[in-house]
PDB file of C-alpha atoms in Angstrom:
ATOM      1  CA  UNK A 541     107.851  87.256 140.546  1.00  0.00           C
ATOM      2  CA  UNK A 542     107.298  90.655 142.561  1.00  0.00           C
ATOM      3  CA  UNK A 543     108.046  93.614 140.535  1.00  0.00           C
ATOM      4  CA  UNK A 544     106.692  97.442 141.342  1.00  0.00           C
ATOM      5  CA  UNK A 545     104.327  99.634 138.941  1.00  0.00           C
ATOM      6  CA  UNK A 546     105.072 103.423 139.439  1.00  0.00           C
ATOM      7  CA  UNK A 547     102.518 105.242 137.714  1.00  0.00           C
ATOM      8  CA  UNK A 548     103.215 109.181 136.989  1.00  0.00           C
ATOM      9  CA  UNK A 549     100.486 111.318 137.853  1.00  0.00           C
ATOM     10  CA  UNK A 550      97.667 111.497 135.753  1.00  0.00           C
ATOM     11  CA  UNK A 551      97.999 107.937 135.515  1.00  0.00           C
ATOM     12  CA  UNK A 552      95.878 108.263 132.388  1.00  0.00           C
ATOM     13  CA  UNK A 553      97.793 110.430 130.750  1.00  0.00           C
ATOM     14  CA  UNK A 554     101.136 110.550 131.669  1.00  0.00           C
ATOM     15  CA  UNK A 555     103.360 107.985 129.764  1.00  0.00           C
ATOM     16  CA  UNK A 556     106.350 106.958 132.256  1.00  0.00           C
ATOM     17  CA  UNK A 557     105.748 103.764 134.325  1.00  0.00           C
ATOM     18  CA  UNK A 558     109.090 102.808 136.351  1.00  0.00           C
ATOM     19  CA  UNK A 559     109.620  99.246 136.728  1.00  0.00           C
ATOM     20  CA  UNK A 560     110.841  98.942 140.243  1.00  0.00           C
ATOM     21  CA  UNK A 561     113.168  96.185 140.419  1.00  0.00           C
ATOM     22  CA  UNK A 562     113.171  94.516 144.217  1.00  0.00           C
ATOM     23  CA  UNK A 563     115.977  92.348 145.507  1.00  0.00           C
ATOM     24  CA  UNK A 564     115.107  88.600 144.280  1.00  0.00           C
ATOM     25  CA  UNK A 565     112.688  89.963 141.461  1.00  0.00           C
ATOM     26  CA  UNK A 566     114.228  87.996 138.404  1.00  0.00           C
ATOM     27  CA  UNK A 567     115.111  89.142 134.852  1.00  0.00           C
ATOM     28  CA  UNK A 568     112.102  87.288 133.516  1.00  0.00           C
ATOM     29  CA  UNK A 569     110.239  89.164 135.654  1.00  0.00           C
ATOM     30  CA  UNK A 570     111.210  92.420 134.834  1.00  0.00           C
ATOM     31  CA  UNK A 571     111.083  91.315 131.296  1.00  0.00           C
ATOM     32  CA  UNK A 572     107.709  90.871 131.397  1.00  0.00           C
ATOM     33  CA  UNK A 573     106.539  93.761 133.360  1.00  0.00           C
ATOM     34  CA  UNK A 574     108.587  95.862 130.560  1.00  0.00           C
ATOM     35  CA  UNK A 575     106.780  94.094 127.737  1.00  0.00           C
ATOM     36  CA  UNK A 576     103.239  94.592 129.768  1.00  0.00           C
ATOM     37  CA  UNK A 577     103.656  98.410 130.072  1.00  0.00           C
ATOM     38  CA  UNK A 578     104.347  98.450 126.303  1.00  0.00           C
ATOM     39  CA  UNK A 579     101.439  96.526 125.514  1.00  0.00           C
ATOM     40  CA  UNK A 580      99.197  99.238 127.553  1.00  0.00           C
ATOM     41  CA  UNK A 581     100.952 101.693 125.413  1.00  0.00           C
ATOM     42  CA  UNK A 582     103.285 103.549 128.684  1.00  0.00           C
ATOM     43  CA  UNK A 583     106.833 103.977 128.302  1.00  0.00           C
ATOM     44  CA  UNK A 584     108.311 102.158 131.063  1.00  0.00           C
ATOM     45  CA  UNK A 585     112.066 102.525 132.395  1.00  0.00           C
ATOM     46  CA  UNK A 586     113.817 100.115 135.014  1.00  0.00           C
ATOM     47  CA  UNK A 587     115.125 100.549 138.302  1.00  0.00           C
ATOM     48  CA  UNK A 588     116.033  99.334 141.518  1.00  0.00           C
ATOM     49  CA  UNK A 589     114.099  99.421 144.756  1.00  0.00           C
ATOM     50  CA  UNK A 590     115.560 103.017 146.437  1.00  0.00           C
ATOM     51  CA  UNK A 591     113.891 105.893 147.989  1.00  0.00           C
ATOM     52  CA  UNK A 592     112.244 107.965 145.624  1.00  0.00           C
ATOM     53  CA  UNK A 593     113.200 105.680 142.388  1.00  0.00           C
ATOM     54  CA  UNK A 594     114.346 107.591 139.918  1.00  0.00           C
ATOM     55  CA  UNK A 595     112.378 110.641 138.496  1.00  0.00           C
ATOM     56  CA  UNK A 596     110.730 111.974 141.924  1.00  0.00           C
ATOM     57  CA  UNK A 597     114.152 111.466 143.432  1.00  0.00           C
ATOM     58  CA  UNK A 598     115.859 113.554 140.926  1.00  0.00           C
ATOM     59  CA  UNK A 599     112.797 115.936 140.638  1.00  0.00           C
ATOM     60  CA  UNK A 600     113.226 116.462 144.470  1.00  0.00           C
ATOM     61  CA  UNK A 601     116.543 117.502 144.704  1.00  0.00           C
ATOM     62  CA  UNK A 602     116.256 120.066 142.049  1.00  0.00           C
ATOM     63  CA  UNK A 603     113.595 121.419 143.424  1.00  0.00           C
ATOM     64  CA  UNK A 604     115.073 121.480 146.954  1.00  0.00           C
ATOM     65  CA  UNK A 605     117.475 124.019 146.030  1.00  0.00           C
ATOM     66  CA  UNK A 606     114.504 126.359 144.678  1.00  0.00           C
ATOM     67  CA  UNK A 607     112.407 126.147 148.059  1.00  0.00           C
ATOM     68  CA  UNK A 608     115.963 126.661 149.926  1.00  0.00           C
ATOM     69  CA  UNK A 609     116.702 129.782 148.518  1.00  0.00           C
ATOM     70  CA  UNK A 610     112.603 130.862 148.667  1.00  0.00           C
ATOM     71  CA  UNK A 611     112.758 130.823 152.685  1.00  0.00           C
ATOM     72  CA  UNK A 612     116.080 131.744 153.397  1.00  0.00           C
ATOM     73  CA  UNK A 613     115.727 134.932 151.484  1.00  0.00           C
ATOM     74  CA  UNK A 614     111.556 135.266 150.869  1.00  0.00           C
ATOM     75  CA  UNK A 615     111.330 135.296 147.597  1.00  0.00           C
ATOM     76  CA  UNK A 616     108.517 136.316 145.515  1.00  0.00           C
ATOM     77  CA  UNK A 617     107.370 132.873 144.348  1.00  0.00           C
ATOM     78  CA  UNK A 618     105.875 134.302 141.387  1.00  0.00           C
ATOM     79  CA  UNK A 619     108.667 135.628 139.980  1.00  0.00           C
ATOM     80  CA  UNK A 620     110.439 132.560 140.509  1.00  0.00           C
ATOM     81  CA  UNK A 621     107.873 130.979 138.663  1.00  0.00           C
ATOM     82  CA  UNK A 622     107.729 133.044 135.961  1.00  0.00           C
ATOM     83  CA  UNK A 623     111.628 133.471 135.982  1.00  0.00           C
ATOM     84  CA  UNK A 624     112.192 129.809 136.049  1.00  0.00           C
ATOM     85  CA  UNK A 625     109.631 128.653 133.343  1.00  0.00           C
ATOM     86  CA  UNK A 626     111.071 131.553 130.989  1.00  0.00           C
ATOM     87  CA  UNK A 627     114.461 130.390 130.991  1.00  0.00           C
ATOM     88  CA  UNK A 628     113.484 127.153 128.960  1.00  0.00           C
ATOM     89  CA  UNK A 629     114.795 124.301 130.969  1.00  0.00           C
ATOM     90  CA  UNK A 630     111.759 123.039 133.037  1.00  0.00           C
ATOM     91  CA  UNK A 631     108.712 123.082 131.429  1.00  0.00           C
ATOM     92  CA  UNK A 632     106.269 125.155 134.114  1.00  0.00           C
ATOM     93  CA  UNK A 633     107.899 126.962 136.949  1.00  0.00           C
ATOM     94  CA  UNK A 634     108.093 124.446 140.308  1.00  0.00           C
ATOM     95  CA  UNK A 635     105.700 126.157 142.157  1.00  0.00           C
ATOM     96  CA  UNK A 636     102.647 126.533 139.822  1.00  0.00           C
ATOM     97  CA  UNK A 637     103.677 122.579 139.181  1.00  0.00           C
ATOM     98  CA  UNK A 638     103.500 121.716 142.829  1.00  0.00           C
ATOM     99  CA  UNK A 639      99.870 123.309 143.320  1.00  0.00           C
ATOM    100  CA  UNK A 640      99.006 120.794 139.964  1.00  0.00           C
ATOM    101  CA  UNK A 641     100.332 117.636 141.376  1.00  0.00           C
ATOM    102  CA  UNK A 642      98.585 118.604 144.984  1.00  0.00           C
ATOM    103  CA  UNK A 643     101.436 119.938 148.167  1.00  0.00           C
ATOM    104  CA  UNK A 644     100.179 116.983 150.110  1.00  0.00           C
ATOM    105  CA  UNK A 645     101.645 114.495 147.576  1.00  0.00           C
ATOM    106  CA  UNK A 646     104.977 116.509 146.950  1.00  0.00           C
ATOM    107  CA  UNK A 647     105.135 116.764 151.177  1.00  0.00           C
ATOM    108  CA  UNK A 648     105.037 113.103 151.361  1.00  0.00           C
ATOM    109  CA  UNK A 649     107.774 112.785 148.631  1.00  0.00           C
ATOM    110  CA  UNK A 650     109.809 115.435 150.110  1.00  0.00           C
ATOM    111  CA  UNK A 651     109.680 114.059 153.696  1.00  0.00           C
ATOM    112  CA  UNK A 652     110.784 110.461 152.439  1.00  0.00           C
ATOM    113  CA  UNK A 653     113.729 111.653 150.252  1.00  0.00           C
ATOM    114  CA  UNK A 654     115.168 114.105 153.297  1.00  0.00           C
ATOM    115  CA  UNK A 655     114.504 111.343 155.787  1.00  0.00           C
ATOM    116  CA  UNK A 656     116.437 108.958 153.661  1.00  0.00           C
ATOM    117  CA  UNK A 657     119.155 110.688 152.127  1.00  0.00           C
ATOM    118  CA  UNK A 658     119.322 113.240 154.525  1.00  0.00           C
ATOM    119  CA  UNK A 659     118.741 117.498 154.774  1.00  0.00           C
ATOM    120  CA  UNK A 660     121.857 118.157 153.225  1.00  0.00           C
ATOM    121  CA  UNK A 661     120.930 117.141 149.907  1.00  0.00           C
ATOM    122  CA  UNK A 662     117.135 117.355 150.340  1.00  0.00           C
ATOM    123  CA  UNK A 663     114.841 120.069 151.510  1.00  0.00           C
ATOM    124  CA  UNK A 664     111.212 119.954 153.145  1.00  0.00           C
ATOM    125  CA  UNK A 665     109.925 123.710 152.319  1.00  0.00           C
ATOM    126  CA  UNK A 666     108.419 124.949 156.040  1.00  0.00           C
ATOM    127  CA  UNK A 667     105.767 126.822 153.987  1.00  0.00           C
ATOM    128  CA  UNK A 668     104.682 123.982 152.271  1.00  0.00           C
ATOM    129  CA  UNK A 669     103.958 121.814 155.380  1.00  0.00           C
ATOM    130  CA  UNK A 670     101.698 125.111 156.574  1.00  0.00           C
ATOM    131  CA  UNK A 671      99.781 125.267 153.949  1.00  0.00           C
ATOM    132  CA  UNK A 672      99.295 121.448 154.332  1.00  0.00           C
ATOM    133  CA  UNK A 673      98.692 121.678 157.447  1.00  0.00           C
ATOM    134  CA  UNK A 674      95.706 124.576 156.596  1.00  0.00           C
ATOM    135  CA  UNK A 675      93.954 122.185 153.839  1.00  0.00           C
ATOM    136  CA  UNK A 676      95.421 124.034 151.425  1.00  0.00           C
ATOM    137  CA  UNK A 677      96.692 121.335 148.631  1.00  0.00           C
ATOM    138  CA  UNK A 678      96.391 123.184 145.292  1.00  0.00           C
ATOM    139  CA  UNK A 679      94.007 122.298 142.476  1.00  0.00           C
ATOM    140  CA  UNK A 680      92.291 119.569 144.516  1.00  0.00           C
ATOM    141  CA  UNK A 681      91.051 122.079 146.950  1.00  0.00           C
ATOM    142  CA  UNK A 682      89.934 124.599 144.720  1.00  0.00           C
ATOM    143  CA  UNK A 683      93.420 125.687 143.642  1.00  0.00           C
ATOM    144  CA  UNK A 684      94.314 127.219 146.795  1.00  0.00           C
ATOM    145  CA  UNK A 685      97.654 126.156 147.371  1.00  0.00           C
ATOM    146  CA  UNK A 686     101.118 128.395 146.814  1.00  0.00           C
ATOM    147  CA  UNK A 687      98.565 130.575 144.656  1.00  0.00           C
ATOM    148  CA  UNK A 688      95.065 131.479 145.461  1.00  0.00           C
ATOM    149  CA  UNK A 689      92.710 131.446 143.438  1.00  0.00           C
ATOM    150  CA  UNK A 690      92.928 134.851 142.536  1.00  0.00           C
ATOM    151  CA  UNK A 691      96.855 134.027 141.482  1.00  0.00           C
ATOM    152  CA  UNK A 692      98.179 135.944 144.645  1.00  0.00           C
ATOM    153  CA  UNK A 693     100.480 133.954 147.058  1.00  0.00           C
ATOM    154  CA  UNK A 694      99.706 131.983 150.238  1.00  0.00           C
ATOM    155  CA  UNK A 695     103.261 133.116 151.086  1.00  0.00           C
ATOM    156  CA  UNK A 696     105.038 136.078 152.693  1.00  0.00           C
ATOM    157  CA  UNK A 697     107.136 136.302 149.737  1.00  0.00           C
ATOM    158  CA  UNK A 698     108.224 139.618 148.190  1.00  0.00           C
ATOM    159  CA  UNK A 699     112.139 139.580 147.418  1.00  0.00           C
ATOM    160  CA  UNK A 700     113.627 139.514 144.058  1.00  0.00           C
ATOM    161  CA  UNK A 701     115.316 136.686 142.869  1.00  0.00           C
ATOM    162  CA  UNK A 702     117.736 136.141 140.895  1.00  0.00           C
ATOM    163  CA  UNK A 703     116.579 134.054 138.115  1.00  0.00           C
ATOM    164  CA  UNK A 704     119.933 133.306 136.693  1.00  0.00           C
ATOM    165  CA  UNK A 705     121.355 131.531 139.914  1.00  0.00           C
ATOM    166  CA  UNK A 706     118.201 129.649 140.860  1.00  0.00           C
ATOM    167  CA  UNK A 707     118.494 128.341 137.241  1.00  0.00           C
ATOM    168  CA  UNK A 708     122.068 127.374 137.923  1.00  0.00           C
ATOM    169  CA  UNK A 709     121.272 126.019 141.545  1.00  0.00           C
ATOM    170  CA  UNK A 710     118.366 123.674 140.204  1.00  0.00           C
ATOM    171  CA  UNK A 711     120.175 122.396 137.008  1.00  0.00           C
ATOM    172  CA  UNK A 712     123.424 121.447 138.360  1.00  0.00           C
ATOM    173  CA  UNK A 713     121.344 120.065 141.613  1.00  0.00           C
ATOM    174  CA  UNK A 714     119.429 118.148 139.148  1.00  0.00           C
ATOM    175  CA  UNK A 715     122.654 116.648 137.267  1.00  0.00           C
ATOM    176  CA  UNK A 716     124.397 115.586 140.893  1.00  0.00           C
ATOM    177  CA  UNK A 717     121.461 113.122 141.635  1.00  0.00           C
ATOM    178  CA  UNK A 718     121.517 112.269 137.918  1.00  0.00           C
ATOM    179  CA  UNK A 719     124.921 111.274 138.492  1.00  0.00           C
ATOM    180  CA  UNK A 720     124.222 109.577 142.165  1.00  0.00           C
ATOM    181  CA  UNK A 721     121.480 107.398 140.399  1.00  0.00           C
ATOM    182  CA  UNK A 722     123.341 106.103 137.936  1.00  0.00           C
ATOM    183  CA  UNK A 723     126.873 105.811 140.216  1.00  0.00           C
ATOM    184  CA  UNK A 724     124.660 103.198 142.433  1.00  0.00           C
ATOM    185  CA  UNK A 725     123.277 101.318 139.926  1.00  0.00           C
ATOM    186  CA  UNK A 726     119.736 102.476 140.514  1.00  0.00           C
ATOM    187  CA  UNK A 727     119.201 102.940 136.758  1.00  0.00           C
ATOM    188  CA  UNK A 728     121.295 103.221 133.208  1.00  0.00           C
ATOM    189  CA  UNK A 729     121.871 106.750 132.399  1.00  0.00           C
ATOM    190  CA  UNK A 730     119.946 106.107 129.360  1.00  0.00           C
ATOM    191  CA  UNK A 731     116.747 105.350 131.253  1.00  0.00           C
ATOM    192  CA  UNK A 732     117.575 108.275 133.853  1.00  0.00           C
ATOM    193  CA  UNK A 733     117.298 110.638 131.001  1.00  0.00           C
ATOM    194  CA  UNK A 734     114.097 109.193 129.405  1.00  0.00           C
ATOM    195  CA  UNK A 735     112.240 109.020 132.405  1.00  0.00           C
ATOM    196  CA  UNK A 736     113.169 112.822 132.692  1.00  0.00           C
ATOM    197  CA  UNK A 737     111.733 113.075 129.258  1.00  0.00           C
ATOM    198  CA  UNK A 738     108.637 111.263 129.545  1.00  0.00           C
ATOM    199  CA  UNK A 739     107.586 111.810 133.567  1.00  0.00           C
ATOM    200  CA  UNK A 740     109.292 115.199 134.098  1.00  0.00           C
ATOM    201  CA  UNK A 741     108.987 116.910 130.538  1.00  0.00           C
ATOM    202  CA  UNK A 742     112.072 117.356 129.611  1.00  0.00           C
ATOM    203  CA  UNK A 743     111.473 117.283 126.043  1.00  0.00           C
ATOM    204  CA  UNK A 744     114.587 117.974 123.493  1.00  0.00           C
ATOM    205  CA  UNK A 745     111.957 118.475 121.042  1.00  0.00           C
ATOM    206  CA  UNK A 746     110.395 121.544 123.265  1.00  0.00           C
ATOM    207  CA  UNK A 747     114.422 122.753 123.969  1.00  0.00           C
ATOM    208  CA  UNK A 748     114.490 120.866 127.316  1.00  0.00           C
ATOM    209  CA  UNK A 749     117.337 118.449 127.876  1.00  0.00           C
ATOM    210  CA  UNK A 750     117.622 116.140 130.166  1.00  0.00           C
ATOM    211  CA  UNK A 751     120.126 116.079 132.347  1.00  0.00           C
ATOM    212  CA  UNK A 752     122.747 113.708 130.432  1.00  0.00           C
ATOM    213  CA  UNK A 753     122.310 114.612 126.910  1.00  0.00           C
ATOM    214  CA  UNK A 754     122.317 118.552 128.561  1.00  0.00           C
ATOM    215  CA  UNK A 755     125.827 117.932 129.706  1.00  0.00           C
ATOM    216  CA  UNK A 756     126.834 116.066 127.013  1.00  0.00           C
ATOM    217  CA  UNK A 757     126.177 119.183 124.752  1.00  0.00           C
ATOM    218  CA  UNK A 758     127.742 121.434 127.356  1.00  0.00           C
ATOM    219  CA  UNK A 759     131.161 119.570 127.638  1.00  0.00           C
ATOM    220  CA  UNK A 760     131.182 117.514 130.634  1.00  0.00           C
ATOM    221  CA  UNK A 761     134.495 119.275 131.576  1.00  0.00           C
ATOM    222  CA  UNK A 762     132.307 123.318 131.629  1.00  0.00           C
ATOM    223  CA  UNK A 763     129.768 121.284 133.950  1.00  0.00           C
ATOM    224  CA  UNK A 764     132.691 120.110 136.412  1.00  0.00           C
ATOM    225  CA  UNK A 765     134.295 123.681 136.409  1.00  0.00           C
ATOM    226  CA  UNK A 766     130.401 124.784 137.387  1.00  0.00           C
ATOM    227  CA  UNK A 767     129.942 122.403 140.127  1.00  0.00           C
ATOM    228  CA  UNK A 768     133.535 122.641 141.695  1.00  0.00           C
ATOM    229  CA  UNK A 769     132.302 126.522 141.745  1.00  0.00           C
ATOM    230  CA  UNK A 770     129.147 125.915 143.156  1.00  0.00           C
ATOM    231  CA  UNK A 771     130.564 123.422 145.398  1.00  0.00           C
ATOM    232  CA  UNK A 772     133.093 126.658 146.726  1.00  0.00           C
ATOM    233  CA  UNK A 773     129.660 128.484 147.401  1.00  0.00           C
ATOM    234  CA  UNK A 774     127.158 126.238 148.919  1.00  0.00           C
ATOM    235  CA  UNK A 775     128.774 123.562 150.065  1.00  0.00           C
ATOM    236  CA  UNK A 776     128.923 119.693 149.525  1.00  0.00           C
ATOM    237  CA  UNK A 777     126.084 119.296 148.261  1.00  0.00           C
ATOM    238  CA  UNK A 778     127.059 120.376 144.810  1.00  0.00           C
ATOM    239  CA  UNK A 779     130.664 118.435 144.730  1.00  0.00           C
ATOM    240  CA  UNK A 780     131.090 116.930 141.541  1.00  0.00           C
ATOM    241  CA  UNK A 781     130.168 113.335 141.625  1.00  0.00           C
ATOM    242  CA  UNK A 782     132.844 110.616 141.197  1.00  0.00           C
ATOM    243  CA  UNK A 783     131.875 109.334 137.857  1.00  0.00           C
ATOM    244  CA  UNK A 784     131.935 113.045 136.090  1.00  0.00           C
ATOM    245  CA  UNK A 785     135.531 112.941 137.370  1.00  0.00           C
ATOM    246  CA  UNK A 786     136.869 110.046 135.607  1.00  0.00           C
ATOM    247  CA  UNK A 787     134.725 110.617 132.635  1.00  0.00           C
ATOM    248  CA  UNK A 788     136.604 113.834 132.055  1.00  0.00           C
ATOM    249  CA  UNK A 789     139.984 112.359 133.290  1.00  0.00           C
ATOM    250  CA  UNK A 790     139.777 110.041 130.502  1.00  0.00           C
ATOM    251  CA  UNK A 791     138.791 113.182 128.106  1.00  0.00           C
ATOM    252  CA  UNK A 792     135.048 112.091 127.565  1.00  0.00           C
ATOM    253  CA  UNK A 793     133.945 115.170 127.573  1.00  0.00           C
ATOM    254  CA  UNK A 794     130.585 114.628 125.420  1.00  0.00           C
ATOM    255  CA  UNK A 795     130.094 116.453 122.077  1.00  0.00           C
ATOM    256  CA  UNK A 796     133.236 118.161 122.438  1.00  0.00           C
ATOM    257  CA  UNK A 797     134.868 114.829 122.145  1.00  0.00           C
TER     258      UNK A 797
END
């Protein structure tokens, strides 16, 4: 009869509530809990009991790729920012969204993704744990965070970047742990895209897909092509999952098909 409540921040606002399923939680149980969060008017999505559940997890490993590239190359986080957000598929750039949600809270996140799925596929920004470490935790200290106050960076940032392969390194990132969810049974892909919808704002209606119904416009067989060249590039961390290979072996290729 145990069943978890994962409230997206604010709590008041926000719609998503994932219904964390633990290992003898019954159906009836997570029956209940799903017709609970729909009485209180939230949108709730199931899920096992993994690191991260499903949105942050997802979230994180996108975003992992951005902070990568930031530090190995110091990169201008505004631009990124600005860059990012203009190209229409997240809704605010990840940096300005960070100093919303508070660095301390996206630290902790970070930390327990890396720590359990390890630093190849996650990344715990250096900068972030600085600032941190200074008191510096975005809009609940005054909005000095990535940005002060003033809008200028807490960072020694100042390179160019190049908008169109951070774009391409945080979308297909974002699509592998899509695909990693749903291979383990964590969630139905259905649910992994809503709860990208209604906790990450991924909003069709606003041009942002979520990841699935992105790929399934795309033609599943252009995103392998675009991981098996990313994978070339970076590394394992952007081979194309399992279940993307048979879906396009069988020719399930989305809208195409």
């Amino acid at each position: 009869k145990v069943v978890g409540f994962h409230y997206f921040y604010p709590a008041s606002v926000m719609p998503l509530v994932e219904i964390v399923e633990g290992e003898e939680t019954t159906p009836e149980t997570v029956t209940a809990a799903l017709t609970f969060a729909q009485a209180i008017r939230k949108q709730p999505i199931a899920c096992l009991e993994v690191p991260g559940f499903v949105v942050n997890r997802i979230l994180m490993a996108g975003m992992s790729e951005v902070w990568r590239e930031q530090e190995e190359k110091k990169l201008s986080i505004k631009a990124m920012d600005e860059g990012i957000a203009a190209a229409g598929v997240v809704p605010m750039g990840p940096y300005l969204l960070v100093n919303l949600l508070g660095l301390d809270t996206v630290l902790h996140v970070a930390e327990h993704v890396t720590d359990s799925y390890g630093t190849e596929r996650f990344y715990v920004p250096k900068g972030m744990k600085k600032l941190v470490s200074e008191g510096k935790l975005g809009a609940k200290t005054g909005g000095d965070g990535f940005y002060r106050p003033t809008g200028e960076s807490n960072l020694k940032d100042d390179g160019e970047p190049d908008v169109a392969e951070l774009v391409e390194l945080l979308t297909l990132k974002t699509f592998v742990e899509s695909c990693l969810v749903l291979q383990e049974g964590v969630a139905t892909h259905r649910d992994i895209d809503f709860g990208m919808m209604a906790g990450a704002g991924l909003d069709p209606r606003r041009g942002l897909m979520p990841p699935f119904m992105k790929a399934d416009i795309e033609g599943l067989d252009s995103v392998l092509e675009r991981l098996e060249n990313a994978a070339e590039r970076y590394g394992e961390r952007f081979a194309p999952p399992t279940i993307l290979r048979r879906l396009v072996a069988q020719g399930r290729l989305g809208q195409k098909s």
